Amino acid sequence: MNEKCDVVLDKMKAMMDYSTQWFKLDRRIFPCKDHRLSAVYSRDKEYLFDMNDSDFFTTTVRGQIVDFILRRKRYSLNNYDDFAFGIDRLKTMQVYCAAYPLHDGDLKTPGSPRYLLYKEWASLRKCLKYQPLDAVKDYFGVKVGLYFAWLGFYTHYLIPASILGLLCFLYGVFTLYTNELSEEICSGANITMCPLCDQRCDYYSLSATCNYSRLAKVSICILVFNITFSFRLTYLFDNNATVFFAIVMSFWTAIYLEMWKRYSATIGHHWDVGDFDVHEEHPREEYLARLKKIKRKNRNPVTLVSEPKVPFWQMKLPYTMFSLSTVLFLISMAVAAVVGVVVYRIATSYFFAKAARHNAEFYSYSFIIVNSSAAVINLIFIFFFNWLYTLVAQQLTELELHRTQTQFEDSLTLKMYLLQFINYYSSIFYIAFFKGKFVGTPNKYTTLLGFRQEECAPGGCMTELCLQLAIILIGKQILNMFTEAGLPMAMKYWNQLKIIGSNKAADKDVLFGTQWAKDLKLLDWDQNSLFDEYLEMVLQYGFITIFVAAFPIAPLFALLNNIFEMRLDAKKLITYYRRPVGSRVRDIGVWYGIMDSVGKLAVISNAFIIAFTSNFIPKMVYKYGLLEDNPGQTLDGFLEHSLAYFNTSETSYVENTKPINSTWGEVSVCRYQAYRSSYTLPFDQRYKRTTHYWKVWMARMAFVVIFENLVAVAVMLLRWIIPDVPSGVQEKIRRETYLTNEIIIKQEMARARGISSVGDSTGMNPFSEETELKTRTPLLSNSSTSFRNRQFTNNTSKAERTEAEVMV
C-alpha cells in the first residue's frame, strides 16, 4: 500500500514539475552554484585561506573594498579640518565628478554578465520566469539581490490573494439582482429624504441615489465622457463574501510573513549572510567625522576597536527631540491637508446640491463627481508631501548620529514610512471611520466651519471608500510606473548631452569609447536608492491588507503591477544606472517589522470597517435579531427600518435648515438615515437613540472583539506551528559550523607540528570522510565585504537550489 502511495506521489510531483518547467530558469544559462563553507577573513591567519584562488575576492567585493577606502581616506595635511576626507567631499568640491564601479560589458555584446542579465532577467518577455537571484547577487551585491528576492516572494504570494479577491468580487456580480437593499432604494420613489444642506438644498427622492448604490453596466470616463451608472455599485464590494475574504486575508498576512522568514533564512544561508552581526559593520564616515573631537570612547564588542561614544545630553537628546518635533509638524501638515479636502468635499456638495435643484438626474451623479474630484486632489497632495518628506527626512536622520549605514537606513525608513502612512492613508481612514458618524439630526446638525458634516449616501460610505482606494492605489501605481520607466531614460540622455556639450571637439564614438565613459552618462545609484523601491511596495502592502474589506480586488491590481514592476526595476538598474557598490545585509531589515505591524493593524482596521462602515452588522441584526418583527428572517423592509422620521414643522428646522422656495411644495415629514425615535413621541423623547441602535452598536462591538481575538489566536497558532528557520537549514548550519571548526583545528595542529600548509602535508577531508587530504585543498574563501570567505565545496541538493529561487 505504501509503495503504491509513493508511486502516486512521485507521479504527481513529476506532473507538477513538468507543468512548471516553463517558469524555471534554464540551467544551461544559469548553472547551479555549489554551496561553500566560510569564515571571517583574518590577515593573521591567512594560512587558513586559499589566497591563490582567482575568485577569493569577487568583483563585487573588490569594488566594496575600494569604496570603503575612498570614503575614509584623508586628502589634506590640515589636521584641523575634520571633514577633509572621503571621495564624496572631493566630488562636492568638483575635484572629481564621479566615482563608481564599472559595469561588466555593455548591453550589445554577448558574453558579459550584464548582457546576460539584460536579456534573461530585465526583459518583459521573461516577466513570468523565475529570477536568477544568484546571478543578481553576484553582480549587484547581497542588498540588491535580497530586495528582488523579497519582491519576487511577495508577488508570488499575491497570486492566491488575487484569486480569492476576484472570486469575492464575482460573487457580488453574480448575486447582483438578489440584493434587497438596492431594490428598495431604487423603488423608493415615495420616500422623501431630508435636504443635504441648509436652506439652499431641496428635498430629494430616495430613488435619486439609485445610480450611486448600483452598478451593473459601467461606461466610465470620469469628468470627461458621459458616465453611465446603473446597478448596485455598493453591493459589489459590500456583500457577505467580504467578511470571509477579510478573515482569509488576515491569515494570509500571517502566513506570508512567517514563510518569508523561512525563505529569508534559507537564502541568507545560501548567500552566507545568515550570521552577519551589525557590530561587524563599520561606522559611517560622517558619524566618525562629527565625533572626532569626542574624547570618550567605547570598545566595539566584535572588532575590539575603540569608537567614539555619542554624548547623550549634549548631542543625542537635542537632535532626537528636534527630529521628533519636526516629524510631528509634518504629520500635522498632512492632517491639515486632509481637513482641507474634507472642507472642499462639503462645500462642493453644497453647491452641486444647489445647482441640481431642478435636475434630479444631475443630482444623482453629483456624488460620484464630488468624491472622484476630491480623491484626485488628495492624490496631488500625496505626491507633493511625498517630495517634501523625502527632502526633510534625509537631513533629520543625518542629525541623529547613527553609527552604521544600516542604523541610518532603519531610522530613515521608520521616519519616512510614518510620514507616508499619514500622507496616503489619512483620507481613507476619515471616510472609513469618521464620515457620516457624527451628523446629528435635522433639527440640530453638527457643523464644521459653518458647513454641515458630510453624510454617507443611503447605501453607506463603502462605495466612496472603495472609490478612494481605487483612485489612490491604481493612480499611484500607474504614475510611478510611467515615472520609473521614463524619468531615468530622460536623465540618461540629459547627462549624455551635458558630456557632449562640455567636449564639443571630441567625436561621440571616441568620447564614449571606454567603459568608464559609457557609465559616466548613467545615473548614480547611492546607498539609499533602494529605499524608494521598498517604500512603494510596503505602501502597496498596506493598501491590500488594511483596507482589503472595502476593495477585495486590490491584491489583483497589486499583482499585475508587481509582475511588470519587477522587470522594470531590473531594466532600470541594468540600463540606466551605474553599477552600485555591493552591500552586505542579513535581511530586509526594519521593513519586516513594519509589515508585521501593518498586518496587526489590518486585523483591527478590517474588523472596524466591516462592523461600522459596511451594512453587514445592521443587516444581520435585522435579519436574525428581530425574530418577532421579522419572522421570515429576510431583509424585506430593512431600508424602511433604518430610516427615521422627522417633522419639518420643528422650529429650529424651519429657521435654519428648511429649503427656501422648495419645488416640492409643503413637505410635512422627511426621512434621514439613523436609528432614532419618531417625532410622534413626547417632546423630550423625540429623535433619541432607539433601543435597536444600541442593539446594533453592541453587535458591532461584539463582532470586532470576536473577529480580532479569533484571528489573533489563529495567527499565534500559525506562528507556533511554522518554525522561523527550516529544519534542513538548521542542520546544515550546525554541520557546517562543526566542519569549519574541524578544518581550523587540523590546520592549527599541522602548523604546530611545523608542517607547511603549502606542501604535500595531509589532513582530514570532512566532506568525503577520507583519511588523508592535501592541505593545499582550498579551505575558505571570501564572499563579502566583511571579508567572510568561502571555498570548501559542499554540493547542495536540487531541492535546496530550487528553494533559493523565486517565481515571477
PDB file of C-alpha atoms in Angstrom, residues 34 49 74 162 168 243 281 545 598 613 619 649 661 691:
ATOM      1  CA  ASP A  34      27.900  24.855  -5.118  1.00  0.00           C
ATOM      2  CA  PHE A  49      42.562  30.605   3.271  1.00  0.00           C
ATOM      3  CA  ARG A  74      42.096  61.919   4.115  1.00  0.00           C
ATOM      4  CA  SER A 162      -5.756  37.884  -6.005  1.00  0.00           C
ATOM      5  CA  CYS A 168     -15.325  37.656  -3.890  1.00  0.00           C
ATOM      6  CA  VAL A 243     -16.333  39.202   5.618  1.00  0.00           C
ATOM      7  CA  GLU A 281      29.600  46.774  10.056  1.00  0.00           C
ATOM      8  CA  THR A 545      -4.225  44.485   3.885  1.00  0.00           C
ATOM      9  CA  VAL A 598       0.757  46.702   9.321  1.00  0.00           C
ATOM     10  CA  THR A 613     -18.604  51.206   7.765  1.00  0.00           C
ATOM     11  CA  LYS A 619     -28.464  43.710   8.192  1.00  0.00           C
ATOM     12  CA  SER A 649     -42.532  71.918  11.299  1.00  0.00           C
ATOM     13  CA  ASN A 661     -38.645  78.143  -2.368  1.00  0.00           C
ATOM     14  CA  THR A 691     -33.142  50.526  21.605  1.00  0.00           C
TER      15      THR A 691
END
